[in-house]
Coordinates of C-alpha atoms and ligand atoms in Angstrom, one line a residue:
X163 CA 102.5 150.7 20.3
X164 CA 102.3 150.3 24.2
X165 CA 105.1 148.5 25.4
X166 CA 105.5 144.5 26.4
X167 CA 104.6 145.0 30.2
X168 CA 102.1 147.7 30.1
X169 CA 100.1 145.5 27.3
X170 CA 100.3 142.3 29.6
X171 CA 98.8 144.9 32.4
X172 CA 95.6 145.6 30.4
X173 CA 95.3 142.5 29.1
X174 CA 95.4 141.2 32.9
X175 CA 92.7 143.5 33.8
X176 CA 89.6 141.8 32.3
X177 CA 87.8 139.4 35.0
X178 CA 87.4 137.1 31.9
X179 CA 86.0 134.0 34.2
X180 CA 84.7 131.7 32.5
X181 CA 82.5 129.6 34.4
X182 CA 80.9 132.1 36.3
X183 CA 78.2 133.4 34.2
X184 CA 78.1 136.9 35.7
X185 CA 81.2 137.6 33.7
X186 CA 80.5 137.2 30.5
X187 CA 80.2 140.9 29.3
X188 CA 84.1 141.0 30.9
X189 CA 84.8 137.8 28.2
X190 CA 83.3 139.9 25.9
X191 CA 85.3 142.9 26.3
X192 CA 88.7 141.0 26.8
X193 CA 87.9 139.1 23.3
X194 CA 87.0 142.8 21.8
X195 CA 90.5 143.6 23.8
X196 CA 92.6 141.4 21.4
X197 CA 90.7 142.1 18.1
X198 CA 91.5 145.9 18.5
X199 CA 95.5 144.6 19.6
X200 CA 95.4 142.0 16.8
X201 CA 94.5 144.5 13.9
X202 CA 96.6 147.1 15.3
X203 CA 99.4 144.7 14.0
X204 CA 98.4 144.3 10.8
X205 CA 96.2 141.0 10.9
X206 CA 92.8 140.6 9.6
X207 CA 91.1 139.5 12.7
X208 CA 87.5 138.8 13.5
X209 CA 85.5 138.2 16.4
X210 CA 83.0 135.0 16.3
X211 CA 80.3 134.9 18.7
X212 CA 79.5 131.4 19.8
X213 CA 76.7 129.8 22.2
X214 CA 79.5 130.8 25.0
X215 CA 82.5 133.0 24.6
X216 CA 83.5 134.4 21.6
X217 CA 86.2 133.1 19.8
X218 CA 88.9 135.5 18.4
X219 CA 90.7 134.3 14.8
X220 CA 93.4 136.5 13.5
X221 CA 95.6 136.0 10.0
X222 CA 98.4 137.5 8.2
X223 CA 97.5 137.6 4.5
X224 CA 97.8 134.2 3.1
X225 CA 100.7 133.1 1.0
X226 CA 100.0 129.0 -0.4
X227 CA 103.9 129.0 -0.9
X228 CA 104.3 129.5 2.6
X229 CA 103.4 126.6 5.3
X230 CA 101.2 127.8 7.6
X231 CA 101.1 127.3 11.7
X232 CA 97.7 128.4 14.1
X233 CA 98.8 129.5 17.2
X234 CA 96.4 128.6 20.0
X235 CA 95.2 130.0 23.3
X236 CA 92.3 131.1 25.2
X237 CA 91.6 134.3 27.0
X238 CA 90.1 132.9 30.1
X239 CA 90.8 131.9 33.2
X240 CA 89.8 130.3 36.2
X241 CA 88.2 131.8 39.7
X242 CA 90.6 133.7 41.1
X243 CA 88.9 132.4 44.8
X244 CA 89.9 132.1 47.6
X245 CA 90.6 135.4 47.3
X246 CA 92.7 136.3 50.9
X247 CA 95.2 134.2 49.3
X248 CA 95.9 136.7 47.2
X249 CA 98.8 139.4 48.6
X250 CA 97.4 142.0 46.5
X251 CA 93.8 142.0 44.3
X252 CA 94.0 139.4 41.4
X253 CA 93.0 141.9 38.7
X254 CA 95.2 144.3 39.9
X255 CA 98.6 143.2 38.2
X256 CA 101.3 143.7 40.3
X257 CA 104.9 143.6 39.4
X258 CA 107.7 142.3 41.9
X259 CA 110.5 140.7 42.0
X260 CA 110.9 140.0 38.2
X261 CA 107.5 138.5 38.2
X262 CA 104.1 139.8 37.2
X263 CA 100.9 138.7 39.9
X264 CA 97.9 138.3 38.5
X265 CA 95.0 135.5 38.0
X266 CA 95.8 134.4 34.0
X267 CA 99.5 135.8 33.8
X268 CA 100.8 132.3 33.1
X269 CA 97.4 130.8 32.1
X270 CA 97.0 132.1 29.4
X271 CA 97.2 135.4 28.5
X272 CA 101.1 135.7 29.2
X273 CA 101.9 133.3 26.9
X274 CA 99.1 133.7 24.0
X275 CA 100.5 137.7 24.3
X276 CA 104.4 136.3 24.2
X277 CA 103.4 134.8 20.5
X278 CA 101.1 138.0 19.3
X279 CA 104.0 140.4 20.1
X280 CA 106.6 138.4 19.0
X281 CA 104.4 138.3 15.1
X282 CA 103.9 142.1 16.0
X283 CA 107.9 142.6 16.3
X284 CA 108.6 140.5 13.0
X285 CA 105.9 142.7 10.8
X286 CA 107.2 145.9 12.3
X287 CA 111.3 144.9 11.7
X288 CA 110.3 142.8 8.0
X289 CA 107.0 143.8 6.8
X290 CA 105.9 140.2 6.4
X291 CA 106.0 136.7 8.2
X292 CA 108.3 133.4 7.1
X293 CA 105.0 131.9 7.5
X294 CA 101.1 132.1 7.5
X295 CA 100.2 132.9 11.0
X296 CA 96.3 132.4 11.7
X297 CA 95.5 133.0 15.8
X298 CA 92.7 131.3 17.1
X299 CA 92.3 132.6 20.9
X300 CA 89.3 131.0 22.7
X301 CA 87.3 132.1 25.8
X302 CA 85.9 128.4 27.0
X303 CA 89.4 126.7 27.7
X304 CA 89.3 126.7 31.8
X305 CA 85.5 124.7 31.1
X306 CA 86.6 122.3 28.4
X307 CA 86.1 124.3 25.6
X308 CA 82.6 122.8 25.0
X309 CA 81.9 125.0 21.8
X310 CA 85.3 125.0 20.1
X311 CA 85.2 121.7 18.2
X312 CA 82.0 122.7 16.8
X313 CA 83.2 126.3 15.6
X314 CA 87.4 124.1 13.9
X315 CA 84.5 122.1 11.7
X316 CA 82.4 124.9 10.7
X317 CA 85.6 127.2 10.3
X318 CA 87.9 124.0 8.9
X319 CA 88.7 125.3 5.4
X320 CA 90.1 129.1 6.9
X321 CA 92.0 127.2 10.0
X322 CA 93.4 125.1 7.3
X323 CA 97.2 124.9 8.6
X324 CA 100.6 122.6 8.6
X325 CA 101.0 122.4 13.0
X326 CA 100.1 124.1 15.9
X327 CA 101.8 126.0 18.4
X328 CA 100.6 126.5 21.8
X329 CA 102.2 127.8 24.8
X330 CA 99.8 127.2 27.5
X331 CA 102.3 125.0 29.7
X332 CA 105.0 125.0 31.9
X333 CA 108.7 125.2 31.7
X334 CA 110.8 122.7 33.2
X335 CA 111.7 122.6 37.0
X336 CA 114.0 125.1 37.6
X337 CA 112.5 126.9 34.7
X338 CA 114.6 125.3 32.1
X339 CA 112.7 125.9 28.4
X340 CA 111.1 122.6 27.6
X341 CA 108.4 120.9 25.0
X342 CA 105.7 119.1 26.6
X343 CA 105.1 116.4 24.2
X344 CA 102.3 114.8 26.1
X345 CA 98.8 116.2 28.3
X346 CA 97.1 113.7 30.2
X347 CA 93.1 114.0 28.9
X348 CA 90.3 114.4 31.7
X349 CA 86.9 113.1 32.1
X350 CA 84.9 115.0 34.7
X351 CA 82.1 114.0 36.7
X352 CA 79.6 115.0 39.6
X353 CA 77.9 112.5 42.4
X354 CA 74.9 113.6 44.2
X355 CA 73.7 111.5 47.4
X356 CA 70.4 111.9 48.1
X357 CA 68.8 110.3 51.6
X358 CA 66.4 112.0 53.9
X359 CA 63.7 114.4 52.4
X360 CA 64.9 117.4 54.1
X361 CA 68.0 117.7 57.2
X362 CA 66.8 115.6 59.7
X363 CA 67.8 116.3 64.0
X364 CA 70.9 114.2 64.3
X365 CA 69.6 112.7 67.3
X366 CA 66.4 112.1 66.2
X367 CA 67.7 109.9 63.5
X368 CA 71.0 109.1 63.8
X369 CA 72.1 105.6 63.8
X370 CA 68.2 105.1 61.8
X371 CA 69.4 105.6 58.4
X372 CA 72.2 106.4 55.7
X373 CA 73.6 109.5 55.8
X374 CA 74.7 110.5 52.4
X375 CA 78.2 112.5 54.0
X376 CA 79.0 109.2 55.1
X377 CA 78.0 107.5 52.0
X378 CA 79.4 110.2 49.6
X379 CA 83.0 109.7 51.9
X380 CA 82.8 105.7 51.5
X381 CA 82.2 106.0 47.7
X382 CA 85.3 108.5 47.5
X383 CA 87.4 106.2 49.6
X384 CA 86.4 103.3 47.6
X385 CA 87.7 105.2 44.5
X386 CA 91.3 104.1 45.4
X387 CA 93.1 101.1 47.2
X388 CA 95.7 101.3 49.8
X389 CA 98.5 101.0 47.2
X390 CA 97.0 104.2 45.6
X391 CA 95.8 102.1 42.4
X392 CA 92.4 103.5 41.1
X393 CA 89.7 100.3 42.1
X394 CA 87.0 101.0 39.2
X395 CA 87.4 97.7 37.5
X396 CA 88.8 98.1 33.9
X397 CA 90.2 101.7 34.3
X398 CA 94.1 100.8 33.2
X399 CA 93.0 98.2 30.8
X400 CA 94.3 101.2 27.6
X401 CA 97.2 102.7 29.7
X402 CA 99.8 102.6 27.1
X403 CA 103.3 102.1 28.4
X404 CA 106.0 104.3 28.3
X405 CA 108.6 103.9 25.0
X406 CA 112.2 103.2 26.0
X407 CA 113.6 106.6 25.0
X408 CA 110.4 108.3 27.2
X409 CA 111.6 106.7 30.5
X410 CA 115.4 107.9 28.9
X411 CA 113.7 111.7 28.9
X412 CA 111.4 110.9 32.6
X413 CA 115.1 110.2 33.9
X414 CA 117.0 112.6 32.6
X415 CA 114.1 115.1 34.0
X416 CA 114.2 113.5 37.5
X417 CA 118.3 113.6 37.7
X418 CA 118.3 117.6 36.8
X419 CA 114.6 118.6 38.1
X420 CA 115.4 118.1 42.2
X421 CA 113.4 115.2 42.2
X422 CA 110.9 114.9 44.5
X423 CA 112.0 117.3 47.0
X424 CA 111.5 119.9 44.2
X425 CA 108.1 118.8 44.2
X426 CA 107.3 118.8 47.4
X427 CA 108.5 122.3 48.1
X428 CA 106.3 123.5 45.0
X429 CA 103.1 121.7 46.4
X430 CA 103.9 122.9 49.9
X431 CA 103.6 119.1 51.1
X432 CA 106.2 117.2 53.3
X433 CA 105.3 113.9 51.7
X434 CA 104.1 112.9 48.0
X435 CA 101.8 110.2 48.2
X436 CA 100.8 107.9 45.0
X437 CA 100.4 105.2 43.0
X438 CA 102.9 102.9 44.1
X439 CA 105.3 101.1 42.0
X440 CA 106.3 104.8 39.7
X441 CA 108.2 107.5 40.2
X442 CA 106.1 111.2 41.2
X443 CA 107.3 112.2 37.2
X444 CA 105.7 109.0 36.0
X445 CA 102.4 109.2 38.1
X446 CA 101.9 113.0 37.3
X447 CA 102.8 112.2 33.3
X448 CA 102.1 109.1 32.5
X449 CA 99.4 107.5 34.7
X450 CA 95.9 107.9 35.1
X451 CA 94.4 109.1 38.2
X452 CA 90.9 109.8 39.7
X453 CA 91.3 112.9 42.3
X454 CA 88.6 114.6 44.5
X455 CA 87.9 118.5 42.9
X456 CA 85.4 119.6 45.5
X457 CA 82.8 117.2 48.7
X458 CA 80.0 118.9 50.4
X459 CA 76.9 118.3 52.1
X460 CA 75.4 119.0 55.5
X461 CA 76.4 122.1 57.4
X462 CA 78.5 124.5 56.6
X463 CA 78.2 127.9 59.0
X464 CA 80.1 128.6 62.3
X465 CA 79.7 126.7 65.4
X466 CA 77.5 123.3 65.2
X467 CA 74.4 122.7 64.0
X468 CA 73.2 118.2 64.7
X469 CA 72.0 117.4 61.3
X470 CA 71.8 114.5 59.3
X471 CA 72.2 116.4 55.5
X472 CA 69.7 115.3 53.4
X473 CA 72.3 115.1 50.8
X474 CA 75.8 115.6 50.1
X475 CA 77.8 115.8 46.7
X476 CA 81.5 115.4 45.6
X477 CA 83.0 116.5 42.1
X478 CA 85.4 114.3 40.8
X479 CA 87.7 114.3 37.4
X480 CA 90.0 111.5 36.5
X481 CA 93.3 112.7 34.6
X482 CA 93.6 110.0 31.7
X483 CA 96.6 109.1 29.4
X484 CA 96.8 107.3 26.0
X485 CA 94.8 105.5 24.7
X486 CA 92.0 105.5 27.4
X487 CA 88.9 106.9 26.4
X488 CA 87.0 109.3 28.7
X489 CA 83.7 108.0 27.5
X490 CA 84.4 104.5 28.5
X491 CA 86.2 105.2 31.4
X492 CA 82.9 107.4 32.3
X493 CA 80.6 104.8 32.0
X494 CA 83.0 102.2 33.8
X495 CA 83.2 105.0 36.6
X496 CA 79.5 105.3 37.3
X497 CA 78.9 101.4 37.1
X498 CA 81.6 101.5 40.0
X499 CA 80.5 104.1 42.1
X500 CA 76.6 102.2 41.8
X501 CA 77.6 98.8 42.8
X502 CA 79.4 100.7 46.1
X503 CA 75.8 102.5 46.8
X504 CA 74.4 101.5 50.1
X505 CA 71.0 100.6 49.7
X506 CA 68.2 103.7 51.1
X507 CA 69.7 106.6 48.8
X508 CA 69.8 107.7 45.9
X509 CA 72.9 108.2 43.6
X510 CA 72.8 110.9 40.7
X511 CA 75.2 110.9 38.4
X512 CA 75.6 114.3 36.2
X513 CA 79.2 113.6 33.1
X514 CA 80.8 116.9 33.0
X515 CA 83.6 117.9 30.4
X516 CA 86.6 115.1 29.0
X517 CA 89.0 115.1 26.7
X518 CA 91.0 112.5 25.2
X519 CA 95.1 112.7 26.3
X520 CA 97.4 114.0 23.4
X521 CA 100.6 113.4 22.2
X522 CA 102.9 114.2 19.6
X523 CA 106.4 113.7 18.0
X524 CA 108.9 115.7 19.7
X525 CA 111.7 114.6 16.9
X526 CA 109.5 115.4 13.9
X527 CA 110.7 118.3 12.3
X528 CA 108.5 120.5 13.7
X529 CA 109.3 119.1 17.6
X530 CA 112.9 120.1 16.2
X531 CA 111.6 123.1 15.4
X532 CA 110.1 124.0 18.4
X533 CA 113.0 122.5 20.2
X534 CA 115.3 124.8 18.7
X535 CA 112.8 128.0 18.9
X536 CA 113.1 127.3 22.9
X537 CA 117.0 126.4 23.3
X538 CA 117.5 130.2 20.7
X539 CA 115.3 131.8 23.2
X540 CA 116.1 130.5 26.7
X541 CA 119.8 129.5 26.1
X542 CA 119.2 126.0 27.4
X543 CA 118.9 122.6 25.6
X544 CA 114.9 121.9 26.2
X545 CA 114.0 119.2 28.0
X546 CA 111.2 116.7 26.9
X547 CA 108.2 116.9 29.3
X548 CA 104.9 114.7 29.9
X549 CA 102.6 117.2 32.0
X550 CA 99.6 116.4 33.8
X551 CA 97.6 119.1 33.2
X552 CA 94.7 118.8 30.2
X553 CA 93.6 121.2 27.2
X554 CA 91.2 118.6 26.1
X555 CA 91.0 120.7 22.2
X556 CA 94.1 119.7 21.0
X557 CA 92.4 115.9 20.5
X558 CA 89.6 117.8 18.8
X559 CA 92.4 119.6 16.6
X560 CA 93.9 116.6 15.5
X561 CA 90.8 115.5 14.5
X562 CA 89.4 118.0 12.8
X563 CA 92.0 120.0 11.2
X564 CA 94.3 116.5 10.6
X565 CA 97.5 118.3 12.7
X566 CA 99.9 118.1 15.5
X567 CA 100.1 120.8 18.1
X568 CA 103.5 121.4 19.6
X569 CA 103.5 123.1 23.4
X570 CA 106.4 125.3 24.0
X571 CA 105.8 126.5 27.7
X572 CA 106.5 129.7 28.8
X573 CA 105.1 129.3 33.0
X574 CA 107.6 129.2 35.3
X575 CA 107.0 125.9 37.1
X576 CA 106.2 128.0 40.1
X577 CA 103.9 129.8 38.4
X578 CA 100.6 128.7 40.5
X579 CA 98.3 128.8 37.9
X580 CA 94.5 128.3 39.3
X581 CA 96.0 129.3 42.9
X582 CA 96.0 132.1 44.9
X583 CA 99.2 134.3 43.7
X584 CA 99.0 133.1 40.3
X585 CA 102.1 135.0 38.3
X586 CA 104.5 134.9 35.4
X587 CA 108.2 135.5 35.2
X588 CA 108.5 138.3 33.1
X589 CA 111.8 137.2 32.0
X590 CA 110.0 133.9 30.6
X591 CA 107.1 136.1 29.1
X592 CA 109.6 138.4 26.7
X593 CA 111.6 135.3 26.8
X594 CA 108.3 133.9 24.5
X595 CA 108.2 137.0 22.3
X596 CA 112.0 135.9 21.4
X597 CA 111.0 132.6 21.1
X598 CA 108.1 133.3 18.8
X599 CA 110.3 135.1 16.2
X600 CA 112.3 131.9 15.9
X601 CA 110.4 129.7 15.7
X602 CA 108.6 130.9 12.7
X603 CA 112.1 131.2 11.0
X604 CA 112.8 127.7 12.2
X605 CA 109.2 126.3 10.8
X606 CA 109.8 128.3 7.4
X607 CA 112.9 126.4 6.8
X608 CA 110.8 123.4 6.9
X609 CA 109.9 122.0 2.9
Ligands
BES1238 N1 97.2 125.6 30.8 C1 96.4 124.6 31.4 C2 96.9 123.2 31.1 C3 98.3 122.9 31.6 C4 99.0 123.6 32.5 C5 98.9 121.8 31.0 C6 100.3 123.3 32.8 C7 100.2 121.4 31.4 C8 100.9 122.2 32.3 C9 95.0 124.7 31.1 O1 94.5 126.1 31.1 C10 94.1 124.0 32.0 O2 94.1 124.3 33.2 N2 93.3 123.0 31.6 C11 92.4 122.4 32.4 C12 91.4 121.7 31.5 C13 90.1 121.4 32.1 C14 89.4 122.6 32.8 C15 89.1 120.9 31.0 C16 93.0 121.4 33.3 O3 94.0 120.8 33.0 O4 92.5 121.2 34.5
ZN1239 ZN1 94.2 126.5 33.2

């Protein structure tokens, strides 16, 4: 067997993108990648195509006197653009500093390959595992995973488990281990202005007509008043607030995280800017927000060129938190953004992705368990994190399969995942395989 590092490197290779369509035989081969790793192991493990990417399920023989947890992660990743960010090519891992570069090294596929080789080290040293282990490793999570709710209810009865695991977060600032007990949940959506037939001579027409830049700038603007409170009437009418011993855990995370100078220096930003009346940690964990992902319209080459676009576009998602529901706050979104429509264009509307916010126990006895996997690991006390970031499944899970996942993240906060330079500390990635081993003694010793 190849070692830790030099598995990571191959794993890193595959240009498994997975909402450009042109890669798809590379989400192929990576999925093919971690059937051949996962058998070489010793799991029975099985390749599913799906309408998309395939799905890769992998499972240590089954023992009904042992509980049983699905560890959960996906194989893709984002774009690795703008690509002269990058100081070296983003599928060329590079090792420096104690850290590996590469686009997925923290998102994912450090992290799922932490929990394969830590199973891999336990069968090797013990010829069995405390528990049943089943993987389930998608290719669709960086687009919302839009055929993996279908494949947990037509696979239910083999996923059939006590918990999941998933490390597909972040440590704590500083890197201190800690379990992200909640994700905010995402509802995506696109606007499309549409005025003038085709681009019109700016002098021609200017001043004659809407111009649907301006208009697709006034509807973004309207999105958000000058106290930073989303304006779309109805939007915090489910925020749940926070319990008392969650703003206990948001402060004890502010007094050791470097507050919001920490932040700052990680976004690169001399002021944080927000909804006002909570703290940066509440706004990023606990509150809803609706952000700009990409505006365009009009001209776009060097120099100038006087046109009036003949339409312009801006993609938006809103970050959501318990118990809003994406579809409602969709439909409440487009209501808004018509009723803010000049008249003279015309506003399309195309829903993208969403996914409900998710949260679970962090004192159960598997949060214990997961607590203690990361202190045995990392050496450290976890602390108790709501992140901002989405993986809109785990909703789905609880549906479906009737369990709580538990996320015990391996990226260093610094880790830049879905930026230029994305990488992993390698420390924190055989850090995981330690943490793996542990935390299926931990879960065994669970009646
Ligand atoms: N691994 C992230 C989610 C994440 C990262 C949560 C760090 C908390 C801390 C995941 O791969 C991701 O990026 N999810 C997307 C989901 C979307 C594309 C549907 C997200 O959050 O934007
Ligand atoms: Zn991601």
């Amino acid at each position: 067997m190849k070692t830790p590092l030099a598995l990571l490197t191959e794993f890193l290779r595959f240009p498994s993108i997975s909402t450009q369509p042109e890669h798809a035989p590379d989400l192929e081969a990576c999925a093919e990648w971690l059937h051949a790793l996962l058998s070489e192991i010793g799991l029975a493990a099985t390749v599913y195509p799906t309408p998309g990417s395939p799905v890769v399920v992998a499972g240590s023989p089954h023992d009904p006197a042992k509980r049983t947890v699905l560890i959960y992660g996906h194989y893709d990743v984002q774009p690795p653009e703008p690509l002269e960010g990058w100081a070296t090519p983003p599928f060329e891992p590079r090792i420096e500093d104690g850290r590996i570069y590469a686009r997925g090294a923290a998102d994912n596929k450090g992290q799922i390959l932490a929990h394969i080789l830590g199973v891999a080290e336990t069968l090797r040293e013990k010829g069995s595992l405390p528990v049943n282990v089943i993987f389930l490793i998608e290719g669709e999570e960086e687009i919302g995973s839009p055929n993996l709710a279908e494949f947990l209810t037509e696979h239910r009865s083999d996923l059939t488990c006590d918990l999941v695991a998933i490390s597909d977060t972040a440590m704590a600032p500083g890197n201190r281990p800690a379990l992200t007990y909640a994700l905010r949940g995402i509802a995506a959506l696109e606007v499309i202005v549409r005025g003038p037939a085709r681009d019109l001579h700016s002098g021609l027409f200017g001043g004659a007509l809407a111009n649907p830049a301006t208009v697709v700038a006034r509807l973004i603007a309207s999105l958000h008043d000058d106290e930073g409170h989303v304006r779309i009437p109805g939007f915090y009418d489910a925020v749940r607030t926070l319990a008392g011993w969650e703003r206990d855990a948001a402060a004890n995370l502010e007094a050791v995280s470097g507050g919001d100078e920490a932040i700052k220096h990680l976004a690169g930003v001399t002021e944080l800017v927000g909804e006002k009346g909570f703290t940066t940690i509440e706004r990023i964990g606990a509150r809803p927000t609706a952000e700009v992902n990409g505006i365009g319209g009009g001209y776009q080459g060097a120099g100038t060129k006087t046109v009036l676009p003949s339409h312009a576009f801006a993609k938006l998602t809103f970050r959501l938190v318990a118990d809003q529901d994406p579809a409602v706050i969709l439909n409440a979104a487009e209501e808004y953004l018509r009723s803010q429509t000049p008249p003279g264009v015309l506003l399309e509307i195309i829903t993208g992705h969403s996914g409900s916010a998710y949260q679970s126990d962090p004192n159960s006895p598997d949060g214990l368990a997961a607590r203690k996997a990361l202190e045995g690991a990392f050496g450290a006390e976890p602390l108790l994190l709501r992140d901002g970031g989405s993986i809109p499944i785990l909703a789905s899970i609880k549906e479906i399969l009737g369990v709580d996942s538990y996320l015990l993240g391996l990226a260093n906060p610094d880790s830049r995942i879905h930026s230029p330079d994305e990488n992993m500390v390698v420390e924190n990635f055989l850090g995981g395989i330690r943490m793996n081993r542990i935390l299926l003694e931990e879960l065994a010793s669970i009646s």
